[in-house]
Steps between C-alpha positions, in 0.01 A plus 500: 500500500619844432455821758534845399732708685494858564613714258572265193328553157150403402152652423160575701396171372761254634349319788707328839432171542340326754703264739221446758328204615118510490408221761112593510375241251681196704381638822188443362537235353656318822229649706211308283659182535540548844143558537412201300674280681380649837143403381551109348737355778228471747315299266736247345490405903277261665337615798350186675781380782561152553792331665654288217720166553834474318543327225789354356415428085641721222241743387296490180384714229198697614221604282432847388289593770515242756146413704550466852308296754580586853374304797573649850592293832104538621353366174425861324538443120596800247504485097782779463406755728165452537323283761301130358379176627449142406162577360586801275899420396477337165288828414718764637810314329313501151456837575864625589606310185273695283321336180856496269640225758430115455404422867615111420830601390632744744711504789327584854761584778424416858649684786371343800629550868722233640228506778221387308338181543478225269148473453497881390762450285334202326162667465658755316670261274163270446347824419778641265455146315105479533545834284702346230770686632843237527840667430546576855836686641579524887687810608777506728755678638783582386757305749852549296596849610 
């Protein structure tokens, strides 16, 4: 870049040039994203707290929006986020899977709290299967750290 200096040649229409920095438009820019993020964190989270067992198998693939069945220690079951029972959870699984999903062909993840009993356990499965629901996936935690 060139500069001008006092008191060398040149007209009324020779300009100085511009070395500055205008940082307003990534300011912005950063401050948008920031507020984006702010907002979808919270919901990529689930919300329902249950005490999980470890588990000790490598991972798998998950699907792209995972369904979530979470059964707490006192028998309380929740599709996602949102409470069910035995009576209405093949319905509130069709509809968290929406009509573009093949109910017979997807995944269904179960977190369920290492103090839950047996017989709640299996109801939910009988149910899940009752429903034509039978790729089934139990969630653990994560005991390698």
């Amino acid at each position: 870049m060139g500069a001008k200096l006092s008191g060398s040649g040149g007209g009324k229409y020779e300009e100085e040039a511009n070395s500055t920095i205008n940082v307003t438009p990534f300011v912005d820019v950063m401050l948008v994203l920031l507020i984006i993020f702010m907002v979808a964190a919270p919901l990529a989270a689930v919300t329902v707290k249950v005490a999980l067992p470890p588990a000790v198998a490598k991972p798998g693939q998950n699907p792209p929006k995972p369904v979530y069945i979470s059964i707490q220690s006192n028998g309380r079951i929740f599709v996602q986020d949102f409470p069910s029972d035995l009576s209405t959870l093949g319905d509130d699984l069709r509809r968290q899977l929406g009509t573009h999903r093949d109910a017979t062909h997807e995944r269904i993840f179960i977190r369920g709290d290492k103090d839950v009993t047996y017989g709640d356990f299996m109801a939910v499965m009988n149910m899940l299967q009752d429903n034509q629901f039978y790729s089934v996936a139990l969630v653990g935690e994560d005991n390698n750290k």
